Amino acid sequence: MPSANGSDKEIQPMTRSIIGGAAAFSNSTYFYSALSVSMLFLIWIGTTQWLAVVSTKLLPSPVSLFNEFLVISRSGYAGTTLLGNILASFFRMVLGFTLSAAVAIPVGIAMGMSGKVRGFLAPIFNGLRPVPSIGLIPLMVLWFGIGQTSKVAVIFLASFLFVVLNTAEGVRSVPVGLMRAAANLGAGRVQMFWRVVLPASLPAIFTGLKTGLAVSWAVVVAAELLGAQRGLGFMIEDAATFYRIKVVYIGLILIGLIGIAMTAAINALERRIVHWVGKS
Amino acid sequence: MAYLEISGVDKVFGTDGKPGQKVLALEGINFAVEQGEIYALLGPSGCGKSTILEIVAGFERPTRGTVLFDGARITGPEPERAMVFQQPNLFPWLTVIDNVMFGPRVQGQSDMRAAAKRAGHLLEICGLGGFEKRYPYQLSGGMRQRVAIVRVLMNNPRVLLMDEPFGALDALTRLTMQELLLAIWGELKPTIIFVTHDVDEALFLADRVGVMSRRPGRMKREVGVEIGRPRDVDVMITPKFTALKSMLIHELRNEAQATDGAPQDHTKILTG
Ligand SMILES: Nc1ncnc2c1ncn2[C@@H]1O[C@H](COP(=O)(O)OP(=O)(O)O)[C@@H](O)[C@H]1O
Ligand SMILES: [Mg+2]
């Protein structure tokens, strides 16, 4: 963003790289990221291929993994193409996460605005908070069977609390100064909500959505481990049963890479929508 | 009857059912402001200056006493009694022009084109021409406060309530802002209550200065500033100005010492 002429509180780049978060990724930060990735790769090649000190039954070499990747991207896995497996997991996650956010955001707003709603729901949510969502999988299977519904339900629950609690906190902590300024300028209750409370809460809502998304992706894989006909979690579980260790690794790496891509995408969206955050 | 009349106002915080200690912030506040007058409230930090403005703005209710504006009781915030806060309180997600147009939009003013034209005019006067599409975080502190002033001026307020609006600015910017405010006042003649703890600022701007005691805030003294208008910075070195300044500084100094429990004579510590 260009800064105004005569800005009296400009942060110098040096300070920014010290105090700044992801928004202030400098070139040297990228350098060290590249360094860690290449080191990991070198150790991997070194131990499996050059020195051969690690059994390729436990950790296949990068080259053999890549060859296997070419094979399954051509012929698929267990009757489903590789892309089909990826998309199966992805759409489960999108479905569960979207439904979850669609319910959690309004509920969070209601909690943030009303002490009664907050008091009513707090014990339920506080009780659910320490329960790991993966622990709910068997219960969801009992309730909804092993089909799509139980998996979507697990994803729904996994991200729900993060979005609800962050949204509620965001709504509660809208600066009084902004509300007073708006009231003074003639905003009524409805205007106050749409033009002040909601935009002021967006940063916190985004924080909840980001965590919820990451958790959803982790949980979809876990849910697929317990019975599914397709999906990355299914692929890993099935391949492990048949000692196709390379496929297991391919599945894990794909999950990691897709996770990184999703985080990057939602971070980019966040920077676009709540562009004012962290600047003052 | 005066235009704005504050009579016998007490304010006790912590009486609205919330737990916590009760604080007597204001006690027996009486003063009146005439239409078109600039009235400065001067007092040590924590004496209740902001609280008085919050009551006049309609954000807080007096615990006792009455506040009459143009003969009617104040029941809540209204655009005609416009508050300029110490923090600009701009909406960070809106550009300068959208911040300025906030009032006309939420009030559903019928002639948006006229409002936009007025916004452009006021921004130009305040040296913000060309910055319409900027976001608040892209502006300096002085520019942000000017946007906040333009934003309330859009509503044609009859009273401007200004709570140390230039307190966070550097000395030079503050002076420019004070001159700008006097220029705006010269054109629109709003009634202004200006809160400050800066004696120079109070004397430079105001027709009268009300001096407050430390907490619980009481009106201690009222001083007329008989310096002609239009004023420029040169009035600050006139004998009349310096005499008033010396008097007000002594008033404030007594209050500050009473607050801090500081000894009357510092030399005693050193010698004794
Ligand atoms: N909402 C509040 N609740 C409790 N005490 C308050 C509140 N607002 C102000 N006070 C107290 O009232 C006194 C006057 O505050 P304020 O009007 O902000 O003073 P000033 O603006 O002169 O510095 C202070 O002691 C402050 O702590
Ligand atoms: Mg104050």
Coordinates of C-alpha atoms and ligand atoms in Angstrom, one line a residue:
Chain A
M1 CA 0.0 0.0 0.0
P2 CA 1.4 3.4 -0.8
S3 CA 1.7 5.6 2.3
A4 CA 0.6 9.2 2.5
N5 CA 3.0 12.0 2.1
G6 CA 3.9 13.5 5.5
S7 CA 2.8 10.4 7.4
D8 CA 4.2 11.1 10.8
K9 CA 4.1 7.6 12.1
E10 CA 5.7 5.5 9.3
I11 CA 7.2 2.3 10.4
Q12 CA 10.7 1.7 9.1
P13 CA 11.3 -1.5 7.2
M14 CA 13.8 -2.7 9.8
T15 CA 11.3 -2.4 12.6
R16 CA 8.7 -3.9 10.5
S17 CA 10.6 -7.2 10.0
I18 CA 11.1 -7.5 13.7
I19 CA 7.6 -6.7 14.9
G20 CA 5.6 -7.7 11.8
G21 CA 4.0 -11.1 11.4
A22 CA 3.3 -12.9 8.1
A23 CA 2.4 -9.6 6.5
A24 CA 6.0 -8.5 6.8
F25 CA 7.7 -11.5 5.3
S26 CA 11.0 -10.2 4.1
N27 CA 13.4 -11.6 1.5
S28 CA 15.6 -13.1 4.1
T29 CA 12.7 -14.9 5.7
Y30 CA 12.0 -16.5 2.3
F31 CA 15.6 -17.4 2.1
Y32 CA 15.5 -19.3 5.3
S33 CA 12.3 -21.1 4.3
A34 CA 14.0 -22.2 1.1
L35 CA 17.0 -23.3 3.2
S36 CA 15.0 -25.5 5.5
V37 CA 13.1 -27.2 2.7
S38 CA 16.2 -27.9 0.7
M39 CA 18.0 -29.2 3.8
L40 CA 15.1 -31.6 4.6
F41 CA 15.2 -32.8 1.0
L42 CA 19.0 -33.3 1.1
I43 CA 18.8 -35.3 4.3
W44 CA 16.0 -37.4 2.7
I45 CA 18.0 -38.1 -0.5
G46 CA 21.2 -38.6 1.5
T47 CA 19.9 -41.2 3.9
T48 CA 17.7 -43.1 1.4
Q49 CA 19.7 -43.0 -1.8
W50 CA 23.4 -41.9 -1.4
L51 CA 24.1 -43.5 2.0
A52 CA 21.2 -46.0 2.0
V53 CA 21.3 -46.1 5.8
V54 CA 17.5 -46.0 6.0
S55 CA 15.4 -48.9 4.8
T56 CA 13.4 -47.9 1.8
K57 CA 10.7 -50.1 3.2
L58 CA 10.2 -47.4 5.9
L59 CA 11.2 -44.3 3.9
P60 CA 11.3 -44.6 0.1
S61 CA 13.7 -42.4 -1.8
P62 CA 12.4 -39.2 -3.5
V63 CA 13.0 -40.7 -7.0
S64 CA 11.0 -43.9 -6.3
L65 CA 8.3 -41.8 -4.7
F66 CA 8.1 -39.6 -7.7
N67 CA 7.9 -42.6 -10.0
E68 CA 5.1 -44.1 -7.9
F69 CA 3.4 -40.7 -8.1
L70 CA 3.5 -40.9 -11.9
V71 CA 2.0 -44.4 -11.8
I72 CA -0.9 -43.6 -9.5
S73 CA -1.7 -40.3 -11.2
R74 CA -2.0 -42.3 -14.5
S75 CA -3.8 -45.4 -13.2
G76 CA -5.4 -44.0 -10.0
Y77 CA -5.8 -45.8 -6.7
A78 CA -8.4 -48.5 -5.7
G79 CA -10.6 -47.7 -8.7
T80 CA -10.5 -43.9 -8.2
T81 CA -8.1 -41.5 -10.0
L82 CA -5.7 -39.6 -7.8
L83 CA -7.5 -36.3 -8.6
G84 CA -10.7 -38.1 -7.7
N85 CA -9.3 -39.0 -4.3
I86 CA -8.1 -35.4 -3.7
L87 CA -11.4 -33.9 -4.7
A88 CA -13.4 -36.3 -2.6
S89 CA -11.5 -35.1 0.5
F90 CA -11.6 -31.5 -0.6
F91 CA -15.4 -31.4 -1.2
R92 CA -16.1 -33.1 2.1
M93 CA -14.1 -30.5 3.8
V94 CA -15.6 -27.6 1.8
L95 CA -19.1 -28.9 2.6
G96 CA -18.5 -29.4 6.3
F97 CA -16.6 -26.2 6.7
T98 CA -19.1 -24.0 4.8
L99 CA -22.1 -25.4 6.7
S100 CA -20.2 -24.9 9.9
A101 CA -19.3 -21.3 9.2
A102 CA -22.8 -20.5 8.0
V103 CA -24.1 -21.5 11.4
A104 CA -21.2 -20.5 13.6
I105 CA -21.0 -16.8 12.4
P106 CA -24.6 -15.9 13.1
V107 CA -24.5 -17.8 16.5
G108 CA -21.2 -16.1 17.4
I109 CA -22.7 -12.7 16.5
A110 CA -25.7 -13.4 18.7
M111 CA -23.4 -14.4 21.5
G112 CA -21.3 -11.3 21.1
M113 CA -24.3 -9.0 21.2
S114 CA -26.5 -10.6 23.9
G115 CA -25.4 -11.5 27.3
K116 CA -28.4 -13.8 27.6
V117 CA -27.4 -15.8 24.5
R118 CA -23.9 -15.9 25.8
G119 CA -24.9 -17.2 29.2
F120 CA -27.2 -19.8 27.6
L121 CA -24.6 -21.2 25.2
A122 CA -21.4 -20.8 27.2
P123 CA -21.6 -24.0 29.3
I124 CA -22.3 -26.1 26.2
F125 CA -19.4 -24.7 24.3
N126 CA -17.0 -24.7 27.2
G127 CA -17.9 -28.3 27.8
L128 CA -17.2 -29.1 24.1
R129 CA -14.0 -27.2 24.0
P130 CA -11.7 -29.8 25.6
V131 CA -13.2 -32.7 23.6
P132 CA -11.0 -33.4 20.6
S133 CA -13.1 -33.6 17.4
I134 CA -11.4 -36.8 16.4
G135 CA -12.8 -38.3 19.5
L136 CA -16.3 -37.6 18.2
I137 CA -15.8 -39.7 15.0
P138 CA -17.0 -43.0 16.5
L139 CA -20.1 -41.3 17.9
M140 CA -20.9 -39.6 14.6
V141 CA -20.5 -43.0 12.8
L142 CA -23.0 -44.4 15.3
W143 CA -25.4 -41.6 14.7
F144 CA -25.1 -41.1 11.0
G145 CA -23.5 -44.3 9.7
I146 CA -20.2 -44.5 7.8
G147 CA -21.4 -42.5 4.8
Q148 CA -20.8 -38.9 3.9
T149 CA -23.0 -37.5 6.6
S150 CA -20.9 -38.6 9.6
K151 CA -17.8 -37.2 8.0
V152 CA -19.4 -33.9 7.2
A153 CA -20.7 -33.8 10.8
V154 CA -17.3 -34.3 12.2
I155 CA -15.8 -31.5 10.1
F156 CA -18.7 -29.3 11.0
L157 CA -18.1 -29.8 14.7
A158 CA -14.4 -29.5 14.4
S159 CA -14.4 -26.0 13.0
F160 CA -17.6 -24.8 14.7
L161 CA -16.2 -23.7 18.1
F162 CA -13.2 -21.9 16.6
V163 CA -15.5 -19.8 14.4
V164 CA -18.2 -19.3 17.1
L165 CA -15.9 -18.2 19.9
N166 CA -13.7 -15.9 17.7
T167 CA -16.8 -14.3 16.2
A168 CA -18.3 -13.7 19.6
E169 CA -15.1 -12.2 20.9
G170 CA -14.8 -10.0 17.9
V171 CA -18.3 -8.6 18.3
R172 CA -17.8 -8.0 22.0
S173 CA -14.6 -6.1 21.5
V174 CA -15.8 -3.6 18.9
P175 CA -14.2 -0.4 20.1
V176 CA -16.6 1.8 22.1
G177 CA -15.2 4.9 20.4
L178 CA -16.3 3.6 16.9
M179 CA -19.8 2.9 18.2
R180 CA -20.1 6.3 19.8
A181 CA -18.8 8.0 16.7
A182 CA -21.4 6.1 14.6
A183 CA -24.2 6.9 17.1
N184 CA -23.2 10.5 17.1
L185 CA -23.3 10.6 13.3
G186 CA -26.9 9.4 13.4
A187 CA -26.6 5.6 13.0
G188 CA -29.5 3.6 14.4
R189 CA -29.4 0.0 15.7
V190 CA -29.6 -1.6 12.3
Q191 CA -27.0 0.7 10.7
M192 CA -24.8 0.2 13.7
F193 CA -24.8 -3.5 13.1
W194 CA -24.2 -3.6 9.4
R195 CA -21.9 -0.6 9.1
V196 CA -19.9 -0.8 12.4
V197 CA -20.2 -4.0 14.4
L198 CA -19.9 -6.4 11.5
P199 CA -17.0 -4.8 9.7
A200 CA -15.2 -4.2 13.0
S201 CA -15.6 -8.0 13.8
L202 CA -14.4 -9.2 10.5
P203 CA -10.7 -9.5 11.5
A204 CA -11.7 -11.8 14.5
I205 CA -14.1 -13.8 12.3
F206 CA -11.2 -14.3 9.9
T207 CA -9.0 -15.6 12.6
G208 CA -11.7 -18.1 13.5
L209 CA -12.2 -19.2 9.9
K210 CA -8.5 -19.7 9.4
T211 CA -8.2 -22.0 12.3
G212 CA -11.4 -23.7 11.5
L213 CA -10.3 -24.4 7.9
A214 CA -7.0 -25.8 9.0
V215 CA -8.7 -28.1 11.6
S216 CA -11.3 -29.1 9.0
W217 CA -8.6 -30.3 6.6
A218 CA -6.9 -32.3 9.3
V219 CA -10.1 -33.8 10.5
V220 CA -11.4 -34.9 7.1
V221 CA -8.4 -37.1 6.7
A222 CA -8.9 -38.6 10.1
A223 CA -12.6 -39.2 9.4
E224 CA -11.7 -41.0 6.2
L225 CA -9.2 -43.3 8.0
L226 CA -12.3 -44.9 9.6
G227 CA -14.1 -46.2 6.5
A228 CA -14.5 -44.4 3.2
Q229 CA -14.4 -45.6 -0.4
R230 CA -12.3 -42.7 -1.6
G231 CA -10.4 -39.7 -0.4
L232 CA -6.8 -39.1 0.7
G233 CA -7.4 -40.5 4.2
F234 CA -8.9 -43.6 2.7
M235 CA -5.9 -43.9 0.3
I236 CA -3.4 -43.7 3.1
E237 CA -5.2 -46.2 5.3
D238 CA -5.8 -48.6 2.5
A239 CA -2.2 -48.4 1.2
A240 CA -0.8 -49.0 4.6
T241 CA -2.9 -52.2 4.9
F242 CA -1.4 -53.5 1.7
Y243 CA 2.2 -52.3 2.5
R244 CA 2.2 -49.8 -0.4
I245 CA 4.4 -47.5 1.7
K246 CA 5.1 -45.1 -1.2
V247 CA 1.4 -44.4 -1.6
V248 CA 1.2 -43.6 2.1
Y249 CA 3.9 -41.0 1.7
I250 CA 2.4 -39.6 -1.4
G251 CA -0.9 -39.2 0.4
L252 CA 0.7 -37.5 3.4
I253 CA 2.8 -35.1 1.2
L254 CA -0.4 -34.2 -0.8
I255 CA -2.3 -33.4 2.4
G256 CA 0.5 -31.2 3.6
L257 CA 0.8 -29.4 0.2
I258 CA -2.9 -28.8 -0.1
G259 CA -3.0 -27.5 3.5
I260 CA -0.3 -25.0 2.6
A261 CA -2.1 -23.9 -0.5
M262 CA -5.4 -23.4 1.4
T263 CA -3.7 -21.4 4.1
A264 CA -2.0 -19.2 1.5
A265 CA -5.3 -18.7 -0.3
I266 CA -7.2 -17.7 2.9
N267 CA -4.4 -15.5 4.0
A268 CA -4.5 -13.7 0.6
L269 CA -8.2 -13.3 1.0
E270 CA -7.8 -12.0 4.5
R271 CA -5.3 -9.4 3.3
R272 CA -7.7 -8.2 0.7
I273 CA -10.8 -8.1 2.8
V274 CA -9.5 -6.9 6.2
H275 CA -6.7 -4.9 4.7
W276 CA -6.6 -2.4 7.5
V277 CA -5.5 -4.9 10.2
G278 CA -2.1 -4.3 11.6
K279 CA -1.7 -0.9 10.0
S280 CA -2.3 2.2 12.0
Chain B
M1 CA -32.0 31.3 29.2
A2 CA -28.6 30.3 27.8
Y3 CA -28.3 28.2 24.7
L4 CA -26.6 25.3 26.5
E5 CA -27.2 25.2 30.3
I6 CA -25.6 22.7 32.7
S7 CA -27.0 23.1 36.2
G8 CA -26.1 21.2 39.3
V9 CA -24.8 18.2 37.5
D10 CA -23.2 15.3 39.5
K11 CA -21.9 12.2 38.0
V12 CA -21.3 9.0 39.9
F13 CA -19.8 6.1 38.0
G14 CA -20.5 2.6 39.1
T15 CA -24.2 3.1 40.0
D16 CA -25.6 1.2 37.0
G17 CA -25.7 -2.2 38.7
K18 CA -22.2 -3.3 37.6
P19 CA -19.9 -4.4 40.3
G20 CA -16.9 -2.1 41.2
Q21 CA -16.2 1.0 43.2
K22 CA -18.3 4.1 42.9
V23 CA -16.5 7.1 41.5
L24 CA -17.7 10.6 42.1
A25 CA -16.5 12.2 38.9
L26 CA -18.4 15.5 38.9
E27 CA -20.0 17.5 41.6
G28 CA -22.3 20.4 41.3
I29 CA -21.2 21.4 37.8
N30 CA -22.8 24.7 36.7
F31 CA -22.0 26.6 33.5
A32 CA -23.8 28.0 30.5
V33 CA -22.6 28.5 26.9
E34 CA -24.1 31.1 24.6
Q35 CA -24.9 30.4 21.0
G36 CA -21.8 30.8 18.7
E37 CA -19.5 30.9 21.7
I38 CA -16.2 29.0 22.1
Y39 CA -16.0 27.8 25.7
A40 CA -12.9 26.0 26.9
L41 CA -12.9 23.6 29.8
L42 CA -9.5 23.5 31.4
G43 CA -8.5 21.1 34.2
P44 CA -6.1 18.5 35.4
S45 CA -6.3 15.0 33.9
G46 CA -9.0 12.9 35.5
C47 CA -11.1 15.9 36.7
G48 CA -14.1 14.9 34.6
K49 CA -13.7 17.0 31.5
S50 CA -14.5 14.1 29.1
T51 CA -17.4 13.1 31.3
I52 CA -19.0 16.6 30.9
L53 CA -18.7 16.3 27.1
E54 CA -20.1 12.7 27.2
I55 CA -23.1 14.0 29.1
V56 CA -23.7 16.9 26.7
A57 CA -23.3 14.5 23.8
G58 CA -25.8 12.2 25.3
F59 CA -23.6 9.1 25.8
E60 CA -23.8 9.4 29.6
R61 CA -26.7 10.6 31.9
P62 CA -26.0 12.9 34.7
T63 CA -26.6 11.3 38.1
R64 CA -28.2 14.6 39.4
G65 CA -28.9 17.9 37.8
T66 CA -30.1 19.0 34.4
V67 CA -28.6 19.7 31.0
L68 CA -30.7 21.8 28.7
F69 CA -29.9 22.4 25.1
D70 CA -32.0 25.1 23.4
G71 CA -34.5 24.7 26.2
A72 CA -34.9 20.9 25.9
R73 CA -33.4 18.1 27.9
I74 CA -30.7 15.9 26.3
T75 CA -31.9 12.3 25.9
G76 CA -29.3 10.8 23.6
P77 CA -26.7 11.3 20.9
E78 CA -27.8 13.5 18.0
P79 CA -25.8 14.7 15.0
E80 CA -26.6 18.3 15.9
R81 CA -24.4 17.9 19.0
A82 CA -21.2 16.6 17.3
M83 CA -18.4 15.0 19.2
V84 CA -14.8 15.1 18.1
F85 CA -12.9 12.6 20.3
Q86 CA -9.3 12.6 21.3
Q87 CA -8.8 9.6 19.1
P88 CA -10.1 10.3 15.6
N89 CA -12.2 7.1 15.7
L90 CA -12.3 6.9 12.0
F91 CA -13.7 3.6 10.5
P92 CA -10.5 1.9 9.4
W93 CA -12.3 -0.1 6.7
L94 CA -13.7 3.0 5.0
T95 CA -11.8 5.5 2.8
V96 CA -11.6 9.2 3.7
I97 CA -14.6 10.1 1.6
D98 CA -16.7 7.1 2.9
N99 CA -15.9 8.1 6.4
V100 CA -17.0 11.7 5.7
M101 CA -20.2 10.5 3.9
F102 CA -21.1 8.1 6.8
G103 CA -23.4 10.6 8.4
P104 CA -25.4 11.5 5.3
R105 CA -25.7 7.9 4.4
V106 CA -26.9 6.5 7.7
Q107 CA -29.3 9.4 8.0
G108 CA -30.6 8.6 4.6
Q109 CA -30.2 12.2 3.4
S110 CA -32.2 12.7 0.2
D111 CA -29.7 14.8 -1.7
M112 CA -26.6 12.7 -1.8
R113 CA -25.1 14.7 -4.7
A114 CA -25.3 17.9 -2.6
A115 CA -23.7 16.0 0.4
A116 CA -20.9 14.7 -1.8
K117 CA -20.3 18.3 -3.1
R118 CA -20.2 19.6 0.4
A119 CA -17.8 16.8 1.4
G120 CA -15.4 17.8 -1.4
H121 CA -15.6 21.4 -0.4
L122 CA -14.9 20.7 3.3
L123 CA -12.1 18.3 2.6
E124 CA -10.5 20.9 0.3
I125 CA -10.7 23.6 3.0
C126 CA -9.1 21.2 5.5
G127 CA -6.2 20.4 3.2
L128 CA -7.4 16.9 2.4
G129 CA -8.1 17.4 -1.3
G130 CA -6.8 14.5 -3.3
F131 CA -6.9 12.2 -0.2
E132 CA -10.5 11.1 -0.7
K133 CA -9.6 7.5 -1.7
R134 CA -7.0 7.0 1.0
Y135 CA -7.6 4.8 4.1
P136 CA -7.1 6.2 7.6
Y137 CA -4.0 4.2 8.1
Q138 CA -2.4 6.0 5.2
L139 CA -2.8 9.4 6.8
S140 CA -0.8 11.2 9.4
G141 CA -2.3 11.9 12.9
G142 CA -3.2 15.5 12.0
M143 CA -4.9 14.5 8.8
R144 CA -6.9 11.8 10.6
Q145 CA -8.2 14.4 13.1
R146 CA -9.1 16.7 10.2
V147 CA -11.1 13.9 8.6
A148 CA -12.9 13.4 11.9
I149 CA -13.7 17.1 12.0
V150 CA -15.0 17.2 8.4
R151 CA -17.0 14.0 9.2
V152 CA -19.0 15.8 11.9
L153 CA -19.2 19.1 10.0
M154 CA -21.1 17.2 7.3
N155 CA -24.1 17.0 9.7
N156 CA -24.2 20.8 10.1
P157 CA -23.9 20.5 13.9
R158 CA -25.1 23.3 16.1
V159 CA -22.7 22.3 18.9
L160 CA -19.2 21.0 18.5
L161 CA -17.9 19.0 21.5
M162 CA -14.2 18.7 21.2
D163 CA -12.3 16.4 23.7
E164 CA -8.6 17.3 23.6
P165 CA -8.8 16.7 19.8
F166 CA -5.3 18.0 19.2
G167 CA -3.7 16.5 22.3
A168 CA -2.0 13.7 20.5
L169 CA -0.4 15.9 17.8
D170 CA 3.0 17.5 17.8
A171 CA 3.2 21.2 18.7
L172 CA 3.4 22.6 15.1
T173 CA 0.6 20.4 13.8
R174 CA -1.5 21.4 16.8
L175 CA -1.0 25.1 16.1
T176 CA -2.1 24.6 12.4
M177 CA -5.2 22.7 13.6
Q178 CA -6.1 25.4 16.1
E179 CA -5.9 28.0 13.3
L180 CA -8.0 25.8 11.0
L181 CA -10.6 25.4 13.8
L182 CA -10.8 29.2 14.2
A183 CA -11.2 29.5 10.4
I184 CA -14.0 26.9 10.4
W185 CA -15.6 28.7 13.3
G186 CA -15.4 32.0 11.4
E187 CA -17.3 30.5 8.5
L188 CA -19.9 28.3 10.3
K189 CA -20.1 29.9 13.7
P190 CA -20.9 26.7 15.6
T191 CA -21.1 26.7 19.4
I192 CA -18.0 24.9 20.7
I193 CA -17.1 23.4 24.0
F194 CA -13.4 22.7 23.8
V195 CA -11.8 20.5 26.4
T196 CA -8.1 20.8 27.0
H197 CA -5.4 20.8 29.6
D198 CA -3.2 23.2 27.5
V199 CA -3.5 26.8 28.8
D200 CA -2.2 28.3 25.5
E201 CA -4.8 26.3 23.5
A202 CA -7.6 27.4 25.8
L203 CA -6.7 31.1 25.6
F204 CA -6.0 31.1 21.9
L205 CA -9.4 29.5 21.0
A206 CA -11.9 30.5 23.6
D207 CA -14.2 33.4 24.5
R208 CA -14.4 32.0 28.1
V209 CA -12.4 29.5 30.0
G210 CA -13.9 27.4 32.7
V211 CA -11.3 26.0 35.1
M212 CA -12.1 22.8 36.9
S213 CA -10.8 21.4 40.2
R214 CA -9.2 18.0 40.5
R215 CA -11.6 15.0 41.1
P216 CA -14.4 15.2 42.0
G217 CA -14.6 17.8 39.3
R218 CA -16.1 21.2 40.2
M219 CA -16.2 24.5 38.4
K220 CA -13.5 26.5 40.1
R221 CA -13.4 29.7 38.2
E222 CA -14.5 31.2 34.9
V223 CA -12.3 33.6 33.0
G224 CA -13.4 35.8 30.1
V225 CA -10.8 36.0 27.3
E226 CA -11.2 39.6 26.0
I227 CA -9.0 39.2 23.0
G228 CA -10.5 40.4 19.7
R229 CA -11.1 38.2 16.7
P230 CA -10.0 37.1 14.2
R231 CA -7.0 36.0 16.2
D232 CA -3.6 34.8 14.9
V233 CA -0.6 33.4 16.6
D234 CA 0.7 36.8 17.5
V235 CA -1.9 37.3 20.2
M236 CA 0.0 34.7 22.2
I237 CA 2.7 37.2 23.0
T238 CA 0.5 40.1 23.9
P239 CA 0.6 41.3 27.6
K240 CA -3.1 40.4 28.0
F241 CA -2.5 36.9 26.9
T242 CA 0.5 36.3 29.0
A243 CA -1.2 37.8 32.1
L244 CA -4.2 35.4 31.6
K245 CA -1.8 32.6 31.0
S246 CA 0.1 33.2 34.2
M247 CA -3.1 33.3 36.2
L248 CA -4.4 30.1 34.7
I249 CA -1.1 28.3 35.1
H250 CA -1.2 29.1 38.8
E251 CA -4.7 27.9 39.2
L252 CA -3.8 24.6 37.5
R253 CA -0.5 24.3 39.4
N254 CA -2.4 24.4 42.7
E255 CA -4.7 21.6 41.5
A256 CA -1.8 19.5 40.3
Q257 CA -0.1 19.8 43.7
A258 CA -3.2 19.0 45.6
T259 CA -3.5 15.8 43.4
D260 CA 0.0 14.6 43.7
G261 CA 0.5 15.5 47.3
A262 CA 3.7 17.3 46.2
P263 CA 5.4 19.6 48.6
Q264 CA 4.6 23.3 48.2
D265 CA 8.3 24.2 48.1
H266 CA 10.7 21.9 46.4
T267 CA 13.7 23.8 47.7
K268 CA 12.9 22.6 51.2
I269 CA 13.7 19.0 50.3
L270 CA 17.0 20.0 48.8
T271 CA 18.1 22.2 51.7
G272 CA 16.4 20.6 54.6
Ligands
LIG1 N1 -17.1 4.7 32.6 C1 -16.5 5.0 33.7 N2 -16.6 4.2 34.8 C2 -16.0 4.5 35.9 N3 -15.2 5.6 36.1 C3 -15.1 6.4 35.1 C4 -15.7 6.2 33.8 N4 -15.3 7.2 33.0 C5 -14.6 8.0 33.7 N5 -14.4 7.6 35.0 C6 -13.7 8.3 36.0 O1 -14.2 9.5 36.2 C7 -13.1 10.5 36.4 C8 -13.2 11.6 35.3 O2 -12.8 11.0 34.0 P1 -12.7 11.9 32.7 O3 -14.0 12.6 32.5 O4 -12.2 11.0 31.6 O5 -11.5 12.9 33.1 P2 -10.7 13.9 32.1 O6 -11.3 13.8 30.8 O7 -10.8 15.2 32.8 O8 -9.3 13.4 32.1 C9 -11.8 9.7 36.3 O9 -11.4 9.5 37.7 C10 -12.2 8.4 35.7 O10 -11.4 7.4 36.2
MG2 MG -10.5 13.1 29.0

